[in-house]
Amino acid sequence: MAAMETSPPPTEAPLAGDGAIRRPGLHGSWPEMTYAGVLSFMRRTYTRELAGADVVVSGVPLDIATTYRPGARLGPAAIRAASVQLAELKPFPWGFDPFETLAVVDAGDCWLDPHHPHTVPGAIRDHARRILASGARMLTFGGDHFITYPLLQAHAERLGQPLALIHFDAHCDTWPDDSPDALNHGTMFYKAVREGLIDPAHSVQIGIRTWNDDFMGLHVLDAPTVHARGADWTLRQVLAIVGDRPAYVTFDIDCLDPAHAPGTGTPVAGGLSSAQALHIVRGLVPLHLAGMDVVEVAPPYDHADITALAAAHVACDLLCVLAAQRRARG
């Protein structure tokens, strides 16, 4: 009887693709197809095991606090999807892989029950408390801007002191609201000042182009001022105002002009360009960044993902700021 031909054993698949679920550790990058695979932010490992993580990325898919157009609940997914091409090369202009320096994981999204709105602030606050208890810093994707309020509560509680706020936005979000149960994405920082979560004397709002009779003592660098004085001048003001205080960066994507970010709930003409905003973000290296979020991406109003791409760039640069700080320390 003739011997049967046998095929050689299959070779083991190379370590490439689906790094979000196949990477053996938290550091480093590996080859991915930009157009395929599991969509974590910049292909970071998906996990709720936070030991060893320096930064935890997560989403808060909330938009029931909006005053105009909903849709920001789809923001975290859109930012993750837009981030895939940023994971392909070393980020510009940094010239290094931030994930060689920082252990960054994607912990998925905060679980919310929108049918019981009264439970939402506590759910976000507890989500943040669990992450901060691990010793990691947070990079959070919204969702509408209300999410920053419970995030600030958790951060101020963890630090035991008020934070300096670095706030990119078209709106000041300090309109009066003395209702403890209201969910409103235009009143969070009124409450944050009143509750001592942020220190107005060391807080700055960038890109504002809506009016409020009382800005609650926060420094306002409105959009016309940024256009007239330039991004370098604006950055110098931010660094001087914040100083050495622990700072929380919140980037509402409607800080950008609708030409650069059409997919948002309350667009306002006359805003910053993506180039101006990224220049300022990239200059935050001297500061102590205790927490960060990027909010108000509403994909239904942007057919070409322009807004989500801008948000992904902002988020990537925030991580690079942290990586640059660590690299400088050796």
PDB file of C-alpha atoms in Angstrom, residues 20 26 45-50 56 105-108:
ATOM      1  CA  ALA A  20      -6.248  44.805  21.464  1.00  0.00           C
ATOM      2  CA  LEU A  26       0.833  46.434  28.035  1.00  0.00           C
ATOM      3  CA  THR A  45      -5.086  46.098  25.044  1.00  0.00           C
ATOM      4  CA  TYR A  46      -8.744  45.770  26.041  1.00  0.00           C
ATOM      5  CA  THR A  47      -8.858  44.842  29.704  1.00  0.00           C
ATOM      6  CA  ARG A  48     -10.417  45.632  33.060  1.00  0.00           C
ATOM      7  CA  GLU A  49      -7.266  44.359  34.762  1.00  0.00           C
ATOM      8  CA  LEU A  50      -5.553  47.649  35.530  1.00  0.00           C
ATOM      9  CA  VAL A  56      -6.630  53.939  31.347  1.00  0.00           C
ATOM     10  CA  VAL A 105      -5.024  50.079  28.302  1.00  0.00           C
ATOM     11  CA  ASP A 106      -8.538  50.531  26.962  1.00  0.00           C
ATOM     12  CA  ALA A 107     -11.036  49.518  29.639  1.00  0.00           C
ATOM     13  CA  GLY A 108     -14.063  49.843  27.403  1.00  0.00           C
TER      14      GLY A 108
END
